[in-house]
CSV table of C-alpha atoms in Angstrom, one decimal:
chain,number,residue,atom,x,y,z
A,1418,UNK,CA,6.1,-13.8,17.3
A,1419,UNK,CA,6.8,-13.6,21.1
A,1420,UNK,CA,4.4,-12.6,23.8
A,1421,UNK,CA,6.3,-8.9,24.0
A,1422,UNK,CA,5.5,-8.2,20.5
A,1423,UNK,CA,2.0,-8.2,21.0
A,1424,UNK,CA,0.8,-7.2,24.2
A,1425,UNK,CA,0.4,-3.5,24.8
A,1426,UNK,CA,2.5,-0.9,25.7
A,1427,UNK,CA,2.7,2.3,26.5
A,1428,UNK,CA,2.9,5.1,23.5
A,1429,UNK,CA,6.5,6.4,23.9
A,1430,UNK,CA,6.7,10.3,25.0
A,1431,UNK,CA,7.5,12.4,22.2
A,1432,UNK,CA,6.6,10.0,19.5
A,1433,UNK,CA,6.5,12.8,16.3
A,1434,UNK,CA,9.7,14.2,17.8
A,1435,UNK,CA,11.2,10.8,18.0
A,1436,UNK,CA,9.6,10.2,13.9
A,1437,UNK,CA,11.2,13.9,13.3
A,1438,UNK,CA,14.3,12.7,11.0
A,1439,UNK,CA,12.5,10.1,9.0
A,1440,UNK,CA,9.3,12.8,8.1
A,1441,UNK,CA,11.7,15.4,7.6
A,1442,UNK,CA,14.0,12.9,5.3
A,1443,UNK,CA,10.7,11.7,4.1
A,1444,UNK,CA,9.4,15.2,2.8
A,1445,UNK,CA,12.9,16.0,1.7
A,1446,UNK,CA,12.9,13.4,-1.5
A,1447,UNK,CA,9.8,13.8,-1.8
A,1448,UNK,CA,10.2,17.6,-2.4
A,1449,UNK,CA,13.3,16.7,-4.6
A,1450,UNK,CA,10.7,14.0,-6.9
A,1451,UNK,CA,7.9,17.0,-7.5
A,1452,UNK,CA,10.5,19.7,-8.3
A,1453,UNK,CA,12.6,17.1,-10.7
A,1454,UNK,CA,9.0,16.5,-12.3
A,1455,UNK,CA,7.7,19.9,-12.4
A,1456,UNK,CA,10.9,20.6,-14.4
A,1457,UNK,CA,10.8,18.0,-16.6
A,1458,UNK,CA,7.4,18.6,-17.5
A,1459,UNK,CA,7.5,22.4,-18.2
A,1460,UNK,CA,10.4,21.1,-20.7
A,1461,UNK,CA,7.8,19.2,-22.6
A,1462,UNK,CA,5.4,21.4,-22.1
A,1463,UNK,CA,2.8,19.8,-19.8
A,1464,UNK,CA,1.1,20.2,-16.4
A,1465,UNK,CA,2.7,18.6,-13.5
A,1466,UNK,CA,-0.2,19.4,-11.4
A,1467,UNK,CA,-2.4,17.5,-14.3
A,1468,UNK,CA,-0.2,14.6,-14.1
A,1469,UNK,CA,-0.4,14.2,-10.4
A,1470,UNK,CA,-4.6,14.8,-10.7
A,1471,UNK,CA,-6.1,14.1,-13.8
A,1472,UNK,CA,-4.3,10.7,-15.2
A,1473,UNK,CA,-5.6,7.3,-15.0
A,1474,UNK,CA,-7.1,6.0,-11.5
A,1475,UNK,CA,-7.5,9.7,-10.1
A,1476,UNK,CA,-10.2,10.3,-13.0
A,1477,UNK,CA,-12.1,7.5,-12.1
A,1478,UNK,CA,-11.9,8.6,-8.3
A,1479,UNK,CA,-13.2,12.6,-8.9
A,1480,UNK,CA,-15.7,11.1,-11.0
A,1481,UNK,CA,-17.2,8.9,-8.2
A,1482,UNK,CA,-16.4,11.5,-5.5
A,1483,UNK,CA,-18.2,14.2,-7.7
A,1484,UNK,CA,-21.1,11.6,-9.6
A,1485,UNK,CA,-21.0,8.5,-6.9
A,1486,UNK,CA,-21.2,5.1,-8.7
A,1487,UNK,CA,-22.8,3.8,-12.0
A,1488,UNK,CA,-20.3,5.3,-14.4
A,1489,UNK,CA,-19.0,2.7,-16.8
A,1490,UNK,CA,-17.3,2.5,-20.5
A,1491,UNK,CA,-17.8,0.0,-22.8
A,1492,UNK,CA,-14.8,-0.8,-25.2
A,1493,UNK,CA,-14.9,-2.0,-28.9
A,1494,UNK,CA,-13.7,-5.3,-27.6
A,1495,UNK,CA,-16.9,-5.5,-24.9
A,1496,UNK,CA,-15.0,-4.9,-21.9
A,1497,UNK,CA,-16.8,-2.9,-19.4
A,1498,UNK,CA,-14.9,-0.4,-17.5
A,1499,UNK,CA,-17.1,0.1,-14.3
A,1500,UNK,CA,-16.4,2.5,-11.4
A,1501,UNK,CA,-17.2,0.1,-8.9
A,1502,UNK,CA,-14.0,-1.3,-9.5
A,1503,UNK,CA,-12.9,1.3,-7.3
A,1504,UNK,CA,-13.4,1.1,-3.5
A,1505,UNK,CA,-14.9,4.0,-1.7
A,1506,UNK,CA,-12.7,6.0,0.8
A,1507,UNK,CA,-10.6,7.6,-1.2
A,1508,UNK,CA,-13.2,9.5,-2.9
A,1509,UNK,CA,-15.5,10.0,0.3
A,1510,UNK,CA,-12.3,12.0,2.0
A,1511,UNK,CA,-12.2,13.7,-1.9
A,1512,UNK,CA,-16.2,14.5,-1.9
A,1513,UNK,CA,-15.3,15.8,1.7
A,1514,UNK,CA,-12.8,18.0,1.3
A,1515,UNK,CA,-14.4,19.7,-1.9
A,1516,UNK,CA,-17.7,20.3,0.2
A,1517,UNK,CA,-16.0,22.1,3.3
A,1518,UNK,CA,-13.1,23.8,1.3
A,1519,UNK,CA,-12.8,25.8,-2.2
A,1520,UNK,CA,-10.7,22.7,-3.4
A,1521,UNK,CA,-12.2,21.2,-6.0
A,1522,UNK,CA,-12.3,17.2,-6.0
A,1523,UNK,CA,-9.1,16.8,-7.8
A,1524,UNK,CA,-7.6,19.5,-5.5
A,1525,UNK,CA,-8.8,17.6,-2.5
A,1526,UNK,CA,-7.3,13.9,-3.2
A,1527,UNK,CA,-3.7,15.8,-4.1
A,1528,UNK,CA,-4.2,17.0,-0.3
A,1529,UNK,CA,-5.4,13.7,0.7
A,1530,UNK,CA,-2.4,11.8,-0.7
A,1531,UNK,CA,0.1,14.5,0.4
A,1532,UNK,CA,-1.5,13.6,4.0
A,1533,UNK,CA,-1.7,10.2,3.7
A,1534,UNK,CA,1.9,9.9,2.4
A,1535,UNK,CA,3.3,11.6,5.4
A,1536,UNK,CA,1.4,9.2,7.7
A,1537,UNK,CA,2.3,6.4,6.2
A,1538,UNK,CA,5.3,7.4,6.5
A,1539,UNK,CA,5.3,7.8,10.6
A,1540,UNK,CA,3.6,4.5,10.2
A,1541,UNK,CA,6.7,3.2,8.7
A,1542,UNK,CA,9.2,4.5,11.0
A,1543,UNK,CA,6.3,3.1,13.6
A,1544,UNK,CA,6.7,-0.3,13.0
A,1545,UNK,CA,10.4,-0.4,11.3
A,1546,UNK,CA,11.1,1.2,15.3
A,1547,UNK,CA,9.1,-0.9,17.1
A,1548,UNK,CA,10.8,-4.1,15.6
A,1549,UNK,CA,14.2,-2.7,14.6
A,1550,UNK,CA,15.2,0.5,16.4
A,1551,UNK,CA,15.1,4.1,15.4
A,1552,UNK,CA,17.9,3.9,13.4
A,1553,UNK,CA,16.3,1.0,10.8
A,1554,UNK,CA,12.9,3.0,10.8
A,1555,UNK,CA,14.7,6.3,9.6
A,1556,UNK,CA,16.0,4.0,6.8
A,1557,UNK,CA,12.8,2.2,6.0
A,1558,UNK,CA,11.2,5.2,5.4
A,1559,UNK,CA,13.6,6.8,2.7
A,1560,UNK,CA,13.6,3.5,1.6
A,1561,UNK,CA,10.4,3.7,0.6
A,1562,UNK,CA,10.6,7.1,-0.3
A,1563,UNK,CA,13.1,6.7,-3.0
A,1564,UNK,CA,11.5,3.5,-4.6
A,1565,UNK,CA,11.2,4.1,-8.6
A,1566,UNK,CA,7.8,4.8,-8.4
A,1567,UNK,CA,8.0,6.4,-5.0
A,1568,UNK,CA,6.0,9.6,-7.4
A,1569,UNK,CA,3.2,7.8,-7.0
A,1570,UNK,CA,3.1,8.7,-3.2
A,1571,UNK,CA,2.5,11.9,-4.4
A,1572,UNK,CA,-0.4,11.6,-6.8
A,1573,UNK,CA,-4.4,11.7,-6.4
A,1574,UNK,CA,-4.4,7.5,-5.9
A,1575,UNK,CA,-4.8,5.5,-3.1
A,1576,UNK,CA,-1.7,3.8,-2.6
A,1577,UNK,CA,-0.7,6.3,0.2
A,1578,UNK,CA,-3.2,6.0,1.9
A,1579,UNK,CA,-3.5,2.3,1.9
A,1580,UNK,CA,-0.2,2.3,3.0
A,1581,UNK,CA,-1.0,5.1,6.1
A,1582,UNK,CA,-3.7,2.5,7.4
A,1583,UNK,CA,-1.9,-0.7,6.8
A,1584,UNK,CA,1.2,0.8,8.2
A,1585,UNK,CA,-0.9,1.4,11.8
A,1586,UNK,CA,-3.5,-1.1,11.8
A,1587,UNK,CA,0.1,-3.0,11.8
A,1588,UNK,CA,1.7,-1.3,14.6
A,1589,UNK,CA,-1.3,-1.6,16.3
A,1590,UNK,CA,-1.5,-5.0,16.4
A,1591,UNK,CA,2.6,-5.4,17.3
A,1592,UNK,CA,1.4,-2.9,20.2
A,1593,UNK,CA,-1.8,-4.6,21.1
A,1594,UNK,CA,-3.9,-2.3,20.4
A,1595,UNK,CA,-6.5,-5.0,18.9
A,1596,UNK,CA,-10.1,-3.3,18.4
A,1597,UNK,CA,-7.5,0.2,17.0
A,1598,UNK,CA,-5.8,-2.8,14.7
A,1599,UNK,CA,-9.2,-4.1,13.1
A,1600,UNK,CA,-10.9,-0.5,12.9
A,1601,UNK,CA,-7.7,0.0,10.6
A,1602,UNK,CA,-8.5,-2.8,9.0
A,1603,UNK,CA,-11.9,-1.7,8.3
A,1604,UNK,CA,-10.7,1.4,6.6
A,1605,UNK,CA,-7.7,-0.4,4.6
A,1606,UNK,CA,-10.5,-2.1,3.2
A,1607,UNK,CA,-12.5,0.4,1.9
A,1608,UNK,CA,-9.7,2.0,0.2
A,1609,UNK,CA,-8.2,-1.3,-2.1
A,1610,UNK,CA,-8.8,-4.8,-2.5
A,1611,UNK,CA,-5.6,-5.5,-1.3
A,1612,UNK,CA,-7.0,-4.4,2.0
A,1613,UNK,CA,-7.4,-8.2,2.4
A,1614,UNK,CA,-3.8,-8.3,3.3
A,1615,UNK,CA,-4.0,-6.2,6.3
A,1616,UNK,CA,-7.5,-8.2,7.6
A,1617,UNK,CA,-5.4,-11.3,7.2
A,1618,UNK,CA,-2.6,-10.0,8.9
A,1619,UNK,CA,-4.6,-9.1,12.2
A,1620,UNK,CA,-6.7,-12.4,11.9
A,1621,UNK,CA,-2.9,-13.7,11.6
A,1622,UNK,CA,-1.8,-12.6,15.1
A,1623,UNK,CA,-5.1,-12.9,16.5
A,1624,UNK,CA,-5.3,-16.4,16.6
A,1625,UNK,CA,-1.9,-16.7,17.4
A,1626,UNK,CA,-2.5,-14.6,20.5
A,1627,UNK,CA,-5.3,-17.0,21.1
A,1628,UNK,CA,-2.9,-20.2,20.3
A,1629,UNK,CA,-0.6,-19.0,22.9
A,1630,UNK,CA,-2.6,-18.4,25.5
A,1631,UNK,CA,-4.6,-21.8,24.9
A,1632,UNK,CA,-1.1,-23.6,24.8
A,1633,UNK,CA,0.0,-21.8,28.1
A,1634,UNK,CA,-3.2,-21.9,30.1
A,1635,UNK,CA,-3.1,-17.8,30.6
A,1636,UNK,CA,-6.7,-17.8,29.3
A,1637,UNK,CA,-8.3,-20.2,31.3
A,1638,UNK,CA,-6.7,-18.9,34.4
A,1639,UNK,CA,-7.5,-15.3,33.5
A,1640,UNK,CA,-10.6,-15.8,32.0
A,1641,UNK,CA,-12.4,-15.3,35.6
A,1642,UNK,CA,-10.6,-12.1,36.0
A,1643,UNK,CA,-11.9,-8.5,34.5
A,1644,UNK,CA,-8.5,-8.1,33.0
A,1645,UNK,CA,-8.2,-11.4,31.3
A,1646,UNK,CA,-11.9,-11.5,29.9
A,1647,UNK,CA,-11.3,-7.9,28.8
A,1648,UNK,CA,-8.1,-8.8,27.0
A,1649,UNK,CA,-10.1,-11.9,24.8
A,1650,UNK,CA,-12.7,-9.5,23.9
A,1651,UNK,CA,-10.3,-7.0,22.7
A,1652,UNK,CA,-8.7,-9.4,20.5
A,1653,UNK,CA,-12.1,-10.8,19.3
A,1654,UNK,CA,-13.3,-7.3,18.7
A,1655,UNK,CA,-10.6,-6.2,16.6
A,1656,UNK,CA,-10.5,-9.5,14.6
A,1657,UNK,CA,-14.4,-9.0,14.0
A,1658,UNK,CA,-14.2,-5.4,12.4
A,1659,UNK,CA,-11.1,-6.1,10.6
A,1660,UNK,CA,-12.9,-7.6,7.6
A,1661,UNK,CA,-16.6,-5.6,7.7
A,1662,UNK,CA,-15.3,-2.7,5.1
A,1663,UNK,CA,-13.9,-4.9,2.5
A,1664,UNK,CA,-17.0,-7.4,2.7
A,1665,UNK,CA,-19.3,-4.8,3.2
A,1666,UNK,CA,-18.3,-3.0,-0.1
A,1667,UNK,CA,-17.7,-6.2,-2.1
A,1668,UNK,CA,-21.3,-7.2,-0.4
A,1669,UNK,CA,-22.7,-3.9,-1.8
A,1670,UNK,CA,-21.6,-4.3,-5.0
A,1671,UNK,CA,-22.8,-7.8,-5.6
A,1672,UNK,CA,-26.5,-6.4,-4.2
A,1673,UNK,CA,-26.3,-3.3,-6.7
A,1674,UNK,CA,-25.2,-5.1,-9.7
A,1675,UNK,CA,-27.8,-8.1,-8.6
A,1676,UNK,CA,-25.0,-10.7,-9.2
A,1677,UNK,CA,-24.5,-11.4,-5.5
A,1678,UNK,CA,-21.4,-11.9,-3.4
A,1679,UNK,CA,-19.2,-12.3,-6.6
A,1680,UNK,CA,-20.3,-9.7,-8.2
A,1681,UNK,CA,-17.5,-7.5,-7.6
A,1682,UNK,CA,-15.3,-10.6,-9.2
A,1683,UNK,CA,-17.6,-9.8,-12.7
A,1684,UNK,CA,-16.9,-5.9,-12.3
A,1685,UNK,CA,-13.0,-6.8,-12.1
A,1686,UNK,CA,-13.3,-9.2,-15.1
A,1687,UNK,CA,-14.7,-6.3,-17.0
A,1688,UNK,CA,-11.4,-4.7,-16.8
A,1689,UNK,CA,-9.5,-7.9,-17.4
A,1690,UNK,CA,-8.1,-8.5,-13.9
A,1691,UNK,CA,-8.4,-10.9,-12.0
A,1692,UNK,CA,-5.8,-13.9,-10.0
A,1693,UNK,CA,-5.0,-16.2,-11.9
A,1694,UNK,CA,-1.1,-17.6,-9.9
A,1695,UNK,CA,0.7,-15.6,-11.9
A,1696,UNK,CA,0.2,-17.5,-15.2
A,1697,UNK,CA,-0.8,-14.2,-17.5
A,1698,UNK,CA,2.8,-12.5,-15.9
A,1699,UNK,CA,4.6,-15.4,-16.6
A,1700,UNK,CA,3.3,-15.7,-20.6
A,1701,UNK,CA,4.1,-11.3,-20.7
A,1702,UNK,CA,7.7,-12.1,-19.2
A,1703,UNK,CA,8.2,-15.2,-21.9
A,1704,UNK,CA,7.1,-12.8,-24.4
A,1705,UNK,CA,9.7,-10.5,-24.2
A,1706,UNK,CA,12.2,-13.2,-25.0
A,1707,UNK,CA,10.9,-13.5,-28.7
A,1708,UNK,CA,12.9,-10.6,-30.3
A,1709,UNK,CA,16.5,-9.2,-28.5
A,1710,UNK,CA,15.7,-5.8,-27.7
A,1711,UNK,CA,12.5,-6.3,-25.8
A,1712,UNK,CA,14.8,-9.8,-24.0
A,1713,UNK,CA,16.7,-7.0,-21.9
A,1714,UNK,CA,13.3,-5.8,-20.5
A,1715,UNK,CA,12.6,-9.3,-20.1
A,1716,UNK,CA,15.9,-10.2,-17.9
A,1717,UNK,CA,14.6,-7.0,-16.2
A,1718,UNK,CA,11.6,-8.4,-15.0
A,1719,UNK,CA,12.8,-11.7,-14.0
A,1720,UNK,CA,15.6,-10.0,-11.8
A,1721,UNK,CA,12.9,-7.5,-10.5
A,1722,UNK,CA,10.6,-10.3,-9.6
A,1723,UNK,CA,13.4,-12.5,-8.3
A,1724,UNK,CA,14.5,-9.6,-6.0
A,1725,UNK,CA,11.1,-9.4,-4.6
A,1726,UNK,CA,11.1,-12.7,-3.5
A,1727,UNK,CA,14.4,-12.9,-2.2
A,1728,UNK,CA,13.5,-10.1,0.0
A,1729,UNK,CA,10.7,-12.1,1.1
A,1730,UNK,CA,12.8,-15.0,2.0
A,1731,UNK,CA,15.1,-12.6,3.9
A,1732,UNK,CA,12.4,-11.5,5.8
A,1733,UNK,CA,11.4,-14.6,7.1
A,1734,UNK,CA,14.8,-15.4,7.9
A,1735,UNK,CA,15.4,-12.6,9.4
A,1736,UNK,CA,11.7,-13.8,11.5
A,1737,UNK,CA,10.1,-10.8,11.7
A,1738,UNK,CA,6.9,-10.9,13.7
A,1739,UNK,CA,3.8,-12.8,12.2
A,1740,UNK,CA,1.3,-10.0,10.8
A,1741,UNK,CA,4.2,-8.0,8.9
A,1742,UNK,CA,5.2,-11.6,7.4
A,1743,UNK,CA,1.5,-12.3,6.4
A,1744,UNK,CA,0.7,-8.8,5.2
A,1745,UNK,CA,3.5,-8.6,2.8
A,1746,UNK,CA,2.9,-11.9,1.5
A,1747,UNK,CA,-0.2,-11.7,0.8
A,1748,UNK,CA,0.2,-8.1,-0.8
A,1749,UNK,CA,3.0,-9.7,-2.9
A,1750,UNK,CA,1.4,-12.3,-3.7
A,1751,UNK,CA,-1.8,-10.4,-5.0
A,1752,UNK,CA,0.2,-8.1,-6.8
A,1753,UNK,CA,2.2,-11.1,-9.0
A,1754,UNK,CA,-0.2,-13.0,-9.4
A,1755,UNK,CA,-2.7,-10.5,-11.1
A,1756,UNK,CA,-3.8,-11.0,-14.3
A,1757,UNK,CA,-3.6,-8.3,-16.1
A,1758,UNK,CA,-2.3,-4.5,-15.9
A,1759,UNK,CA,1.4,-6.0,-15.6
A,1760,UNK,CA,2.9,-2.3,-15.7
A,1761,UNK,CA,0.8,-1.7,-12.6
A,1762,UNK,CA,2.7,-4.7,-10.6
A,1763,UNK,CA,5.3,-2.0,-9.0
A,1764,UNK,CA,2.6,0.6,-8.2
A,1765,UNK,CA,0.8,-2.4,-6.4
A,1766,UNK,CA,3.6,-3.3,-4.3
A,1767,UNK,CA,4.6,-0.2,-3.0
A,1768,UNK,CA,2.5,-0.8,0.1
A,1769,UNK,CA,4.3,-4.3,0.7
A,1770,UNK,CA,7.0,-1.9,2.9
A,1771,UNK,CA,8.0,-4.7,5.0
A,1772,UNK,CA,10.1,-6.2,2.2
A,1773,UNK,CA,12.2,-3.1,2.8
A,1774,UNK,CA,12.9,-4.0,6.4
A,1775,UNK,CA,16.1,-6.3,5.6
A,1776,UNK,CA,17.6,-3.2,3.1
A,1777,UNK,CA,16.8,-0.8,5.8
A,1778,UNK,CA,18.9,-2.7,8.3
A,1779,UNK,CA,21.9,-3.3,5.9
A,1780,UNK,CA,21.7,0.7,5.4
A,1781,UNK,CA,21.3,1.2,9.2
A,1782,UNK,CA,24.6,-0.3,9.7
A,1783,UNK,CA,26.6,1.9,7.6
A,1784,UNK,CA,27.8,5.1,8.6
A,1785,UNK,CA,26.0,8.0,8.7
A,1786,UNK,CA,27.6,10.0,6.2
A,1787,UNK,CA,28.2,6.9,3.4
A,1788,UNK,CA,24.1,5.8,4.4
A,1789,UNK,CA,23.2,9.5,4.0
A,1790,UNK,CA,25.3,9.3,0.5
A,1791,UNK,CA,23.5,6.4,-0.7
A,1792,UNK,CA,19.9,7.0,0.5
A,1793,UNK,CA,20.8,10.6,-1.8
A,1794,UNK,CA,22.1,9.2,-4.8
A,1795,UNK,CA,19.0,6.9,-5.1
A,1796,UNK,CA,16.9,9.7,-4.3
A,1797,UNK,CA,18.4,11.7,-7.8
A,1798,UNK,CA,17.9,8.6,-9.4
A,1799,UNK,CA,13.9,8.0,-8.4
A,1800,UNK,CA,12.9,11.8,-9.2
A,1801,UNK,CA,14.4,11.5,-12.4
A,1802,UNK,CA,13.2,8.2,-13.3
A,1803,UNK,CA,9.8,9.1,-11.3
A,1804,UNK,CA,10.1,12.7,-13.9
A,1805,UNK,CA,10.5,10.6,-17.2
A,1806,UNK,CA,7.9,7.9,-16.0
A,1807,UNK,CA,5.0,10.0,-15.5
A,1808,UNK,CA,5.9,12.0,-18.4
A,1809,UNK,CA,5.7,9.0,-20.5
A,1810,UNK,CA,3.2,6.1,-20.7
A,1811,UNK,CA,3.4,5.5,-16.9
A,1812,UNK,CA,1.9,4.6,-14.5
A,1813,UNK,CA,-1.4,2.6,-15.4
């Protein structure tokens, strides 16, 4: 990553009118994705409001932003389904909103993840423009809009708003804006465990800043200077909160279950998760191979999987700068190699947005009126398959 990437600059005049295509483009298929479902749903007679709210991880977040934590179920099989398996901000802003509003806690995280989705995508277009240009970051954000599970921006989870502070801790740190970076940071890691991606991402270009100006000699000739010392605290600073919500809520959770710092591993294992390189995936995939019908979901996978890492290569070939490289790989990389919940593996890597970077350019470079064309054909395609998803067994 060069030297421009990552020292500051100035915030660009007109920055939300200069986002203004990609939110409105943004809002657009995502408009498109609740209508298709609300649709669908009143054809099979259910709530498309309930779907959104009341399935899955947004129980388990309105009942610790309306109970607080302690809640658990224990299964016929002895798992124990705690709800400190679920990190805290989501259901603070949820606990919020229904104490200064009439909205009640299910009510407040739709708001919340309407909100956060909207950032996330400015913080999108953010970085895709920083890196790219305009033009790529109004396709990385309908990229990620129209994703097959791209409905899940929409429900009461915390994927979009994971995404909104990974998205600008990231920017921040291309911008050098290191102690707003690791504040981020802090926050993206009191929202999901994955939050470890974006604390290694601005540890990532931290120490790089440091490496360079060690290699160059810029810090021990600036280091007598207010400027120079001001610029290696900065750095320092943001490096230092980066990691303190994660660790403090995994720390917290170890001292409230009296099982120490790996406590929180015990709480996961209770639900059957944990990292184990990908070996669980790999035996689900072989599975599918044993009977023909269920071998076409198989192939499925292995392209799915194959395209994510492809992408990845791509990206690094393509040498985007340090911390987007290092978040998405480690997102990725968390999200394959889980061990259980294997239909949640697309949910969990819709914050890794970076992968998109490579597609957005290729669409970039098309005309407007055939990129417009495609970017609206895929959009049909991810309400409907977004309408039938949520309507079915999805998403876990």
């Amino acid at each position: 990553m060069t030297d421009l990437a990552t020292r500051a600059t100035p915030a660009r005049p007109g920055a939300l009118r200069r986002a203004a295509p990609a939110l409105l483009g943004y809002a657009a298929v995502r408009a498109l994705g609740l209508v298709v479902l609300a649709v669908w749903s009143a054809a099979r007679g259910k709530s498309a409001y309930t779907l959104l709210t009341a399935r899955w991880d947004a129980l388990w977040y309105v009942r610790v932003a309306e109970l607080g934590y302690g809640y658990e179920v224990r299964l016929p099989n002895g798992d124990v389904h705690s709800n400190l398996a679920f990190f805290p901000l989501l259901p603070w802003l949820e606990r919020l909103g229904a104490t200064m509003t009439p909205l009640s806690y299910a009510d407040a995280g739709f708001v919340v993840s309407l909100l956060a989705s909207l950032a996330a995508a400015w913080g999108i277009f953010a970085v895709a423009d920083h890196v790219y240009g305009r033009r790529a970051g109004v396709c990385a954000v309908l990229l990620w809009a129209v994703l097959p599970v791209g409905i899940v921006q929409s429900m009461a989870y915390s994927e979009s708003l994971f995404t909104a502070l990974a998205a600008w801790s990231l920017y921040a740190v291309l911008t050098g804006r290191w102690v707003t970076a690791g504040g981020l940071a802090l926050l993206a890691g009191l929202t999901r465990p994955v939050g470890l991606a974006v604390v290694a991402a601005v540890w990532a270009a931290g120490i790089a800043a440091f490496l360079r100006s060690a290699g160059t000699g810029a810090l021990a000739r600036s280091g007598d200077t207010p400027a120079g010392a001001r610029g290696g605290v900065t750095v320092a600073l943001g490096m230092l909160l980066a990691p303190l919500g994660a660790a403090g809520y995994v720390l917290w959770v170890g001292h409230h279950t009296g099982k120490g710092p790996l406590g929180y591993l015990d709480v996961q294992a209770g639900w059957r998760n944990g990292f184990d390189g990908g070996y669980a995936f790999a035996r689900f995939v072989a599975e599918k191979f044993t009977s023909f019908p269920s071998a076409l979901a198989g192939l499925g996978l292995i392209a799915g999987v194959g395209l994510v890492v492809w992408l990845y290569v791509v990206c690094v070939r393509q040498r985007q700068p340090l911390p987007l490289l290092v978040y998405a790989g480690v997102v990725t990389a968390l999200a394959l190699c889980a061990s259980s919940y294997f239909g949640s593996k697309p949910r969990l890597l819709l914050p890794a947005f970076p992968l998109l970077l490579p597609l957005a350019l290729a669409l970039a470079r098309l005309r407007t009126s055939r990129s417009a064309l495609v970017a609206g054909g895929v959009a049909v395609a991810s309400a409907v398959y977004g309408a039938f998803w949520l309507n079915g067994s999805g998403p876990p």
